[in-house]
Tab-separated table of N, CA and C in Angstrom:
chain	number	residue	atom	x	y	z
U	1	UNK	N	114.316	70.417	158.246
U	1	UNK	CA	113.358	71.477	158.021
U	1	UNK	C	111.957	70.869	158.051
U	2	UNK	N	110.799	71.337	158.549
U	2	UNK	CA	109.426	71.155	158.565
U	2	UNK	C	108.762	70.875	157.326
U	3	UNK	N	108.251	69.735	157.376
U	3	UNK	CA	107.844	69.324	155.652
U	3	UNK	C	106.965	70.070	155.569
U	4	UNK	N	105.833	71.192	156.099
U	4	UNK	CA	104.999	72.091	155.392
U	4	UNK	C	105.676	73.098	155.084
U	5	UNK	N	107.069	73.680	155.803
U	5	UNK	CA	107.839	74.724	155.105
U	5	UNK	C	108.034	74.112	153.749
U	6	UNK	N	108.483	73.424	153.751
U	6	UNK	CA	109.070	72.564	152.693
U	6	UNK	C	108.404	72.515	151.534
U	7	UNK	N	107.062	72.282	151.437
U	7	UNK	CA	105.769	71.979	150.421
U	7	UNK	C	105.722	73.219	150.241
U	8	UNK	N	105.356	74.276	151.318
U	8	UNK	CA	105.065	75.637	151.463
U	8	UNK	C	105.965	76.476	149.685
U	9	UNK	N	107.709	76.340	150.289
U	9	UNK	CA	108.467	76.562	149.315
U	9	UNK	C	108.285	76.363	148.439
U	10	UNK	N	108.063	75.153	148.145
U	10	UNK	CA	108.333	74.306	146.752
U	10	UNK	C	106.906	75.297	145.668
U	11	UNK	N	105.966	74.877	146.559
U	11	UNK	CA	104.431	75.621	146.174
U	11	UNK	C	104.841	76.798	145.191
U	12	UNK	N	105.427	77.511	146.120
U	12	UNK	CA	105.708	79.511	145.353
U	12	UNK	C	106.592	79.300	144.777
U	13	UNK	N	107.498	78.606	144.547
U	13	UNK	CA	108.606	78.628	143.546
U	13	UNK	C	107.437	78.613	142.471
U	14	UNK	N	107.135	76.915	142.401
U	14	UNK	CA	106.413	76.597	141.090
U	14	UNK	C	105.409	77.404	140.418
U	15	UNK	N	104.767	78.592	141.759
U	15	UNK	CA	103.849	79.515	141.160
U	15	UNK	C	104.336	80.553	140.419
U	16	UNK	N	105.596	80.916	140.724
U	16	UNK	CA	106.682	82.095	140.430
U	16	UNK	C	107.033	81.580	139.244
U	17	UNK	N	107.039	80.240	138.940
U	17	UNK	CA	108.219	79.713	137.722
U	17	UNK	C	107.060	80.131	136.302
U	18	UNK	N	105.918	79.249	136.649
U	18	UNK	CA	105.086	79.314	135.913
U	18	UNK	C	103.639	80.520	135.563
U	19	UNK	N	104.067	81.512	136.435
U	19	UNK	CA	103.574	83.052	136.035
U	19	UNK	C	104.628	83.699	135.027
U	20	UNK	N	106.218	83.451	135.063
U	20	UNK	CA	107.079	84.683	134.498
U	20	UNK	C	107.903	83.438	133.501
U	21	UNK	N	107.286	82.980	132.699
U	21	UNK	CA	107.608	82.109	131.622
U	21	UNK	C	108.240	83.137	130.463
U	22	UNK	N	107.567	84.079	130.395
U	22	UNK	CA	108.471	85.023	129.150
U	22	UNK	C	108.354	84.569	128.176
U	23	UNK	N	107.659	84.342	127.451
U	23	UNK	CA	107.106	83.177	126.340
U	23	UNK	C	106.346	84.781	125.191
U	24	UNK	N	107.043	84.288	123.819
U	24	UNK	CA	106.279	85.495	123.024
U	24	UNK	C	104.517	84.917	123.296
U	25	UNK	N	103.646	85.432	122.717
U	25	UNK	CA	102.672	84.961	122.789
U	25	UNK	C	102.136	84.224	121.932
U	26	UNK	N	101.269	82.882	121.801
U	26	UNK	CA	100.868	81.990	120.639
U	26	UNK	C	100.846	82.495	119.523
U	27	UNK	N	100.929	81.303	118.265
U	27	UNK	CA	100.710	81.702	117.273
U	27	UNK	C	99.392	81.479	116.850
U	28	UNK	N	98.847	82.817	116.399
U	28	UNK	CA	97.126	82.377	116.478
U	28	UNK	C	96.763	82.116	114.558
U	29	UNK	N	96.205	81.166	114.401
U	29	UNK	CA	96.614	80.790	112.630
U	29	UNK	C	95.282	81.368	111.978
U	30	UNK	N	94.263	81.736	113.134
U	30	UNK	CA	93.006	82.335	112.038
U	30	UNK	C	93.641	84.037	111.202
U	31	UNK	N	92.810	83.822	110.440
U	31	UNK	CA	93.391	84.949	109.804
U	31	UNK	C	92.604	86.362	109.999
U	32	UNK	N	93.978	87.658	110.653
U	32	UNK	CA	93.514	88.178	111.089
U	32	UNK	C	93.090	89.669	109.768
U	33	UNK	N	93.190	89.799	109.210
U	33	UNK	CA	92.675	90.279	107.954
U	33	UNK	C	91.501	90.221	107.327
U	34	UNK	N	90.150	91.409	107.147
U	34	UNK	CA	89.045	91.470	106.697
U	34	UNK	C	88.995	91.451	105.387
U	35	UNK	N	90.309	92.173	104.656
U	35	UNK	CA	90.006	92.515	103.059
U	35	UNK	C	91.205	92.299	103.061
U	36	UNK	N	91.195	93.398	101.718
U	36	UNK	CA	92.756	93.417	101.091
U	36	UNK	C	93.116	94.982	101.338
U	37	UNK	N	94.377	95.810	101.335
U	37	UNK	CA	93.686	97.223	100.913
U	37	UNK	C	95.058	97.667	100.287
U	38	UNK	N	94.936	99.010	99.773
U	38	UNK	CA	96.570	99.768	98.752
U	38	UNK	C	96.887	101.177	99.668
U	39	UNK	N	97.825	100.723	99.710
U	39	UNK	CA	97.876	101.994	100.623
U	39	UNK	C	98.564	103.039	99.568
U	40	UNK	N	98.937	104.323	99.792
U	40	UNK	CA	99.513	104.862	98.638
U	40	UNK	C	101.253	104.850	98.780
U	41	UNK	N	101.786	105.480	98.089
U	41	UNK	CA	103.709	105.316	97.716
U	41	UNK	C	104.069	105.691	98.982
U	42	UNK	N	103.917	106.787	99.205
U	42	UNK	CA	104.291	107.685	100.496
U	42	UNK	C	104.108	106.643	101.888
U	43	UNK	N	102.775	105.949	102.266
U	43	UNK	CA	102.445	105.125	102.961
U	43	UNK	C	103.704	103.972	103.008
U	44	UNK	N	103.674	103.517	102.102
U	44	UNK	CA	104.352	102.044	101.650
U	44	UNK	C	105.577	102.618	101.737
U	45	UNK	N	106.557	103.362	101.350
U	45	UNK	CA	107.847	103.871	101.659
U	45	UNK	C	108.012	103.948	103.191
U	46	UNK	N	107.207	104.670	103.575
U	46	UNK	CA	107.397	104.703	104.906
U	46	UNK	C	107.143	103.549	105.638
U	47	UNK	N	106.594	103.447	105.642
U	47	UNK	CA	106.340	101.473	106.497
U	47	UNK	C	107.475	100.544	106.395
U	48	UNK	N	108.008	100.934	105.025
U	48	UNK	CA	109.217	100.058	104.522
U	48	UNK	C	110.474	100.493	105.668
U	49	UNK	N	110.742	101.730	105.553
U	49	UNK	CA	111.654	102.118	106.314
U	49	UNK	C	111.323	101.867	107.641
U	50	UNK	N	110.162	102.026	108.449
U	50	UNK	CA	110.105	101.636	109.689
U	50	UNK	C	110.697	99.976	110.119
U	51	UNK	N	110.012	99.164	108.868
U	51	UNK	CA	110.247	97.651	109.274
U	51	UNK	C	111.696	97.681	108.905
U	52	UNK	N	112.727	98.454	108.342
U	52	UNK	CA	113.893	98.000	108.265
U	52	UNK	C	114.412	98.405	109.557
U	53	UNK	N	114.365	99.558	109.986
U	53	UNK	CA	114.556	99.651	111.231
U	53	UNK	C	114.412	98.695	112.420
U	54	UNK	N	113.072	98.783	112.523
U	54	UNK	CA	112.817	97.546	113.726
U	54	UNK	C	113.555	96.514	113.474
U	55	UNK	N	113.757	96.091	112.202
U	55	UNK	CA	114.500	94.681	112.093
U	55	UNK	C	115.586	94.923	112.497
U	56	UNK	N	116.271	95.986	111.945
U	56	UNK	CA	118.078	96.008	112.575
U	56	UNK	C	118.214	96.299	114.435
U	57	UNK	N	117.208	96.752	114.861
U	57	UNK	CA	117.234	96.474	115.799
U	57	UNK	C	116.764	95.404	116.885
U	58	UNK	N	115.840	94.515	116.408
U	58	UNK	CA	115.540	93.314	116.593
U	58	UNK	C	115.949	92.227	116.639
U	59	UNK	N	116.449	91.940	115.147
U	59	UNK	CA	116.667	90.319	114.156
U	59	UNK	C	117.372	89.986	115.583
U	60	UNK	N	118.792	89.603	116.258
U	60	UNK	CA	118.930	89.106	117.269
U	60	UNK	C	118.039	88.423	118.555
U	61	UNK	N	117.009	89.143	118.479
U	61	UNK	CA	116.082	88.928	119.809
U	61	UNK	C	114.945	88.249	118.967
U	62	UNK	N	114.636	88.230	118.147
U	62	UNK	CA	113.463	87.159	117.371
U	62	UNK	C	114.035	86.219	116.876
U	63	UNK	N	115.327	86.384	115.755
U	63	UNK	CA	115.646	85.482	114.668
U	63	UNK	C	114.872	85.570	113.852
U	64	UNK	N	115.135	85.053	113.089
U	64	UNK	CA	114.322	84.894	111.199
U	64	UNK	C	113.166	83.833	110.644
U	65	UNK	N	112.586	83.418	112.283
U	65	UNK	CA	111.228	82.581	112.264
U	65	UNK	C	110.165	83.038	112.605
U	66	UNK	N	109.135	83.887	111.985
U	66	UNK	CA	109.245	83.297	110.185
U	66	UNK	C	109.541	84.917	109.709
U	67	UNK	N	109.804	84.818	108.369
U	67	UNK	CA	110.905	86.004	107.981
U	67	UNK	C	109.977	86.767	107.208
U	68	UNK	N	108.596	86.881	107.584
U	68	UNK	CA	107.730	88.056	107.479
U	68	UNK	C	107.262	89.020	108.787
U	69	UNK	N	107.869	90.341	108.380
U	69	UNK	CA	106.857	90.837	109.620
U	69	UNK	C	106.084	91.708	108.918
U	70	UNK	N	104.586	92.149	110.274
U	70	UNK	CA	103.432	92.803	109.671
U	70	UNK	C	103.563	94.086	110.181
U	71	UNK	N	103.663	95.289	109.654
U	71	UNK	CA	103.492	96.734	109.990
U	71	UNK	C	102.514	97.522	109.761
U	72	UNK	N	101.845	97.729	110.774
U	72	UNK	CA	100.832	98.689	110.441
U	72	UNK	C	101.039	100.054	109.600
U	73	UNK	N	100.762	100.251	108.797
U	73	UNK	CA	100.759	101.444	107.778
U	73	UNK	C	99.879	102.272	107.970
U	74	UNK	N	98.700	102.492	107.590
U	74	UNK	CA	98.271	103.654	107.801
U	74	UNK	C	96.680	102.977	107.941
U	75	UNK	N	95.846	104.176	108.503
U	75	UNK	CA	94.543	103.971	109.168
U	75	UNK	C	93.468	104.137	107.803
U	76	UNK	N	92.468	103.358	107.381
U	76	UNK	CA	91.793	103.196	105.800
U	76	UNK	C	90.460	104.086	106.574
U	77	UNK	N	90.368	105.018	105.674
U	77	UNK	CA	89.330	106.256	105.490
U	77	UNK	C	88.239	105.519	105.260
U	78	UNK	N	86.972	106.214	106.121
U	78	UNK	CA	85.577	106.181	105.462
U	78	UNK	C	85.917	105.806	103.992
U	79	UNK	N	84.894	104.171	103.331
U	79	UNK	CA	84.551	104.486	102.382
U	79	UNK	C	85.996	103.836	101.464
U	80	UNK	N	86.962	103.305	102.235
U	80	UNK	CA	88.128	102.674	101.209
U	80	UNK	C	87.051	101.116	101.367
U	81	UNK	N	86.852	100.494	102.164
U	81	UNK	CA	86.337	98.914	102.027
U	81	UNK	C	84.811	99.447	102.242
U	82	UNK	N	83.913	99.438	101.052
U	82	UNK	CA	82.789	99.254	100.839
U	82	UNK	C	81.810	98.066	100.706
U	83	UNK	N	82.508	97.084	100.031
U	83	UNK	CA	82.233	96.302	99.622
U	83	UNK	C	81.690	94.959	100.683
U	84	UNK	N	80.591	94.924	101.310
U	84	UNK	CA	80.473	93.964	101.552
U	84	UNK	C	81.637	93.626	103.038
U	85	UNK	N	81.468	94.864	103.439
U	85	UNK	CA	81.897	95.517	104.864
U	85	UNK	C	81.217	94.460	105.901
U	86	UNK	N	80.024	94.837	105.520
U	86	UNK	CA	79.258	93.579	107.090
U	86	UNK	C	79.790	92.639	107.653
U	87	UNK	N	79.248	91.910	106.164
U	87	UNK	CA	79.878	90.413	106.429
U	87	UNK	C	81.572	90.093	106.822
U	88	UNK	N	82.400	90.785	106.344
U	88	UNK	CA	83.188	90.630	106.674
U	88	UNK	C	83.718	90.734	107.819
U	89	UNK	N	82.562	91.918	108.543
U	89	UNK	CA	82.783	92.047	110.015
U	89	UNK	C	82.757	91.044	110.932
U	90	UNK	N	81.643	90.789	110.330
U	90	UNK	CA	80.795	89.339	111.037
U	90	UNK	C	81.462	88.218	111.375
U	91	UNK	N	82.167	87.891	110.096
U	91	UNK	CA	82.855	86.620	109.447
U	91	UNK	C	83.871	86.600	110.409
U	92	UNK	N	84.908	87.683	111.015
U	92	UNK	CA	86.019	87.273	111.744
U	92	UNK	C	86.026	87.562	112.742
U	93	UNK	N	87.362	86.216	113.601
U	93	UNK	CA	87.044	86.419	114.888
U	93	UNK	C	87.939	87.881	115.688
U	94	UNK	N	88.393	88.828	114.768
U	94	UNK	CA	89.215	89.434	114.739
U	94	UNK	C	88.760	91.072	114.555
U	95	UNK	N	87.691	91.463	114.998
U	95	UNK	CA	86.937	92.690	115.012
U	95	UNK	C	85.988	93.181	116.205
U	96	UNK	N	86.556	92.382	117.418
U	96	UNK	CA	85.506	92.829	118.328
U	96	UNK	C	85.655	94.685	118.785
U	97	UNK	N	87.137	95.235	118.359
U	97	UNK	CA	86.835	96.808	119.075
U	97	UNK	C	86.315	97.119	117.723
U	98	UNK	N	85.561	96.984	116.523
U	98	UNK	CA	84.656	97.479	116.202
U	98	UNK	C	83.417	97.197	116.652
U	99	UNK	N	83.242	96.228	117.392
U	99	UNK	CA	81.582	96.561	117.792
U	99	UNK	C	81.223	96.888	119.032
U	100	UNK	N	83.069	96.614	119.488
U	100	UNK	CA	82.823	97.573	121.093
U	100	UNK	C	82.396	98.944	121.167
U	101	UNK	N	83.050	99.340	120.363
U	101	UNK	CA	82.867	100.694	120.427
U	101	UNK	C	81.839	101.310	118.918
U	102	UNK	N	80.964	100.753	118.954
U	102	UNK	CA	79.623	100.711	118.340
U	102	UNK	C	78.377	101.535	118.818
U	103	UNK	N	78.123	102.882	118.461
U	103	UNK	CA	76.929	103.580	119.299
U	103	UNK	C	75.493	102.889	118.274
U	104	UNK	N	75.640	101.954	117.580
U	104	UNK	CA	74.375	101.766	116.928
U	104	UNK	C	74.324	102.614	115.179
U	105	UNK	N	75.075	103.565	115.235
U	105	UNK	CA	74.932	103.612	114.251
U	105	UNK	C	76.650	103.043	112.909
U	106	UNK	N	76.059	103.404	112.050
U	106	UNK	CA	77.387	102.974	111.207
U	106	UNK	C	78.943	103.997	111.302
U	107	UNK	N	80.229	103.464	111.777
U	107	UNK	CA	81.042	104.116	111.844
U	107	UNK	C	82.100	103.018	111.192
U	108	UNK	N	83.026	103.344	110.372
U	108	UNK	CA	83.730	102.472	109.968
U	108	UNK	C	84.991	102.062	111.170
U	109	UNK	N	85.409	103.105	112.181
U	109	UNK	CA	85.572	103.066	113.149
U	109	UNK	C	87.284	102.776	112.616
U	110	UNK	N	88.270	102.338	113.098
U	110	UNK	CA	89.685	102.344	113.559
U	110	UNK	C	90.277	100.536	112.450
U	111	UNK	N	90.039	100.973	111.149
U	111	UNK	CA	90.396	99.749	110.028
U	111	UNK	C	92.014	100.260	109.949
U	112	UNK	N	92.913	99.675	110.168
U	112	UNK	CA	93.969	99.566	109.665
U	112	UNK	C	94.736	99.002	108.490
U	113	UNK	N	95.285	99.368	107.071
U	113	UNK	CA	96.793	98.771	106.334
U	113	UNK	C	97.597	98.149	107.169
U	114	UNK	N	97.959	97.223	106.931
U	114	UNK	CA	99.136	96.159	107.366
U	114	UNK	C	99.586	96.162	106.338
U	115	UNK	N	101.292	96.110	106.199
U	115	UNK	CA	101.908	95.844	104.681
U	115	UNK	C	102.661	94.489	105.273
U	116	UNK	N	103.291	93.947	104.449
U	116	UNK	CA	104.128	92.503	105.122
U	116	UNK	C	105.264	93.050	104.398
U	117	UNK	N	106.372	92.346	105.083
U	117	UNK	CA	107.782	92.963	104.959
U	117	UNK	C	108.651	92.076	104.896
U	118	UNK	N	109.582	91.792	103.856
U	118	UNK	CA	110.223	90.426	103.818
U	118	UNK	C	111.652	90.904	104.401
U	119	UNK	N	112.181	90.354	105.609
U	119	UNK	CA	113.199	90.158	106.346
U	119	UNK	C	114.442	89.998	105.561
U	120	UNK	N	113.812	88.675	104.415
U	120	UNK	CA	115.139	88.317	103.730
U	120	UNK	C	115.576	89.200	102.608
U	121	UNK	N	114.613	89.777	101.627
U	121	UNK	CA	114.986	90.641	100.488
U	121	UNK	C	115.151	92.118	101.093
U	122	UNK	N	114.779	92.246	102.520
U	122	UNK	CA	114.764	93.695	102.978
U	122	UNK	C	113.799	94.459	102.245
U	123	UNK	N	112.734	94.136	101.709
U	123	UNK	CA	111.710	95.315	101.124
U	123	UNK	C	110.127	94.583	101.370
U	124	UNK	N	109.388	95.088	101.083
U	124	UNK	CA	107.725	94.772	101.237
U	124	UNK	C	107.804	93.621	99.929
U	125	UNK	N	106.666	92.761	100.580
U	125	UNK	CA	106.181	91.383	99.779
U	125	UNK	C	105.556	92.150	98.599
U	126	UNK	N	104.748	92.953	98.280
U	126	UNK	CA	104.027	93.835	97.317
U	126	UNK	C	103.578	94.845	97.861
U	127	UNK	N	102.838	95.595	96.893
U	127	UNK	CA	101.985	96.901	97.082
U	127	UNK	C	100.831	96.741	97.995
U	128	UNK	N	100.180	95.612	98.036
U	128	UNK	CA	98.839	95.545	98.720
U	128	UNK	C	99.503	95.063	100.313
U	129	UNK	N	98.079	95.539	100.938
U	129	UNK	CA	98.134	95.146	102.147
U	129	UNK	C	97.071	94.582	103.155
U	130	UNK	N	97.028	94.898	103.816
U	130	UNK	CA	95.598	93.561	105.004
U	130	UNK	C	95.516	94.533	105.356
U	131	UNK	N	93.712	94.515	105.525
U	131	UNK	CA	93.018	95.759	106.250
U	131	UNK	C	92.752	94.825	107.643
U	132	UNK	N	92.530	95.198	108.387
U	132	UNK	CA	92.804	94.463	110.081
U	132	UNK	C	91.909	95.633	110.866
U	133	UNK	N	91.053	95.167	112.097
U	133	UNK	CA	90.387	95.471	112.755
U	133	UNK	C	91.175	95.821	114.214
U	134	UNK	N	91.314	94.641	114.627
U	134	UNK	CA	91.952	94.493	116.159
U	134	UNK	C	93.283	94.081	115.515
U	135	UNK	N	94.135	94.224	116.536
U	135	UNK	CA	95.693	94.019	116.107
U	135	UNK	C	96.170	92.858	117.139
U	136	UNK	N	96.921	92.207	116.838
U	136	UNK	CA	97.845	91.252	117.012
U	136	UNK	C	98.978	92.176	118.258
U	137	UNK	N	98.782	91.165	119.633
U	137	UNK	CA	100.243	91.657	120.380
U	137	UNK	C	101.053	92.131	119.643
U	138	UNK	N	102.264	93.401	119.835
U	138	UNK	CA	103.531	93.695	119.779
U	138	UNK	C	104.634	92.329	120.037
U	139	UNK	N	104.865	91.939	118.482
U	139	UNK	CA	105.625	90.619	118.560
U	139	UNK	C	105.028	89.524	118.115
U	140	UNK	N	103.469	89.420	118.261
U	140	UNK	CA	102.724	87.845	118.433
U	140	UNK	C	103.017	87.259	116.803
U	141	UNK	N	102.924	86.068	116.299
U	141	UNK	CA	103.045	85.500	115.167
U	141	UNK	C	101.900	85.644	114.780
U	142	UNK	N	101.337	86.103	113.986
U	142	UNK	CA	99.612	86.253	113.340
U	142	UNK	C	99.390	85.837	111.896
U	143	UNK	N	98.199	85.490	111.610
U	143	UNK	CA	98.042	85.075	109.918
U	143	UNK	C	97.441	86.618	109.260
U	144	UNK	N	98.107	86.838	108.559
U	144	UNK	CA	97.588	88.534	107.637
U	144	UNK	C	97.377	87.914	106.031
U	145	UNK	N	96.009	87.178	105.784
U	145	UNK	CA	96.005	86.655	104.203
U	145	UNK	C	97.130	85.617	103.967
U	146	UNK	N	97.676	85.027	103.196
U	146	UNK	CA	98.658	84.355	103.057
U	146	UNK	C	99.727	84.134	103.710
U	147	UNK	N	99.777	85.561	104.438
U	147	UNK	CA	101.478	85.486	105.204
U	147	UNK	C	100.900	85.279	106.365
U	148	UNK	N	101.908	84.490	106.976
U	148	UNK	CA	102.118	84.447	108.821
U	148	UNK	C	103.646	85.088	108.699
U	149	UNK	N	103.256	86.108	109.890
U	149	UNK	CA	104.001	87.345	110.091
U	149	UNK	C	104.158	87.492	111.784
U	150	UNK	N	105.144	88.467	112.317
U	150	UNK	CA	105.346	88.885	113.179
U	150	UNK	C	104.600	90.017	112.805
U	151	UNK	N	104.111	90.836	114.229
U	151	UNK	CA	103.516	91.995	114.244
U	151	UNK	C	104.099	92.524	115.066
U	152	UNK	N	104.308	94.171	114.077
U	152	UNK	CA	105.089	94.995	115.050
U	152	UNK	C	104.805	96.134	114.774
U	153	UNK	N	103.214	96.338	114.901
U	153	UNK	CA	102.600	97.359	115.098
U	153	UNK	C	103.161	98.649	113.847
U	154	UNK	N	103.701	99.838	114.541
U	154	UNK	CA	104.157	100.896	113.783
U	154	UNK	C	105.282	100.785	113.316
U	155	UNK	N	106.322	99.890	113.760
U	155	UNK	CA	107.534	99.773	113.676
U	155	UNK	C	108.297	100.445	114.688
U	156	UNK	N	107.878	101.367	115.612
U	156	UNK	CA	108.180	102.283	116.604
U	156	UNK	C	108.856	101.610	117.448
């Protein structure tokens, strides 16, 4: 066979191999969490039940590394994180669609509850949860305050 077929081949394999790696996506260790926040019973019940779900349908295809996942709970109203909002904006690298979508004036704009969910006891780590700006891939390993967690969005 013609050694530029040959190179030719070899070339697109290696481009093919190393585009469709299938790889979850990094684990990113800054922490993606602005505050803290409480979501209410109703919130937290429900989140609970979503992450048990996803898990029974999951645990096989992840495994139990690491045996927190993060669920988005519910969206924090005008006026739940007051405190010293700015800076916190500022501070992480983890809020740019709030200033994307920034007309200049003040909008608290799209803050999310994250609750963390322990895999192994089957129920939520506690009552509180991570208020979060931008979200973490479907799946990615992320830092939410103390926990490094899987993120899995709604549980959906």
């Amino acid at each position: 066979m013609d050694p530029i077929k040959i190179t030719l081949i070899a070339f697109l394999c290696g481009l093919f191999c190393s585009c469709s790696t299938g790889n979850p996506p990094k684990f990113d260790n800054s922490n993606w969490a602005i505050d803290a926040c409480s979501p209410g019973q109703y919130e937290l019940a429900r989140a609970e039940d979503r992450a048990k779900n996803w898990w029974s349908k999951n645990s096989a295809r992840y495994g139990n590394e690491p045996h927190y996942l993060a669920i988005d709970t519910t969206k924090l109203l005008d006026g739940e994180i007051v405190q010293d909002l700015w800076p916190k904006l500022i501070g992480s690298p983890h809020t740019t669609s709030f200033f994307a979508g920034s007309t200049g004036e003040y909008n608290q704009g799209s803050i999310y509850c994250v609750t963390i969910f322990d895999t192994n006891t089957g129920k939520l780590v506690s009552n509180q949860g991570y208020a979060i700006v931008d979200t973490p891939a479907k799946g990615q390993i992320a830092r939410f305050g103390n926990y490094v967690a899987r993120f899995i969005g709604s549980g959906a």
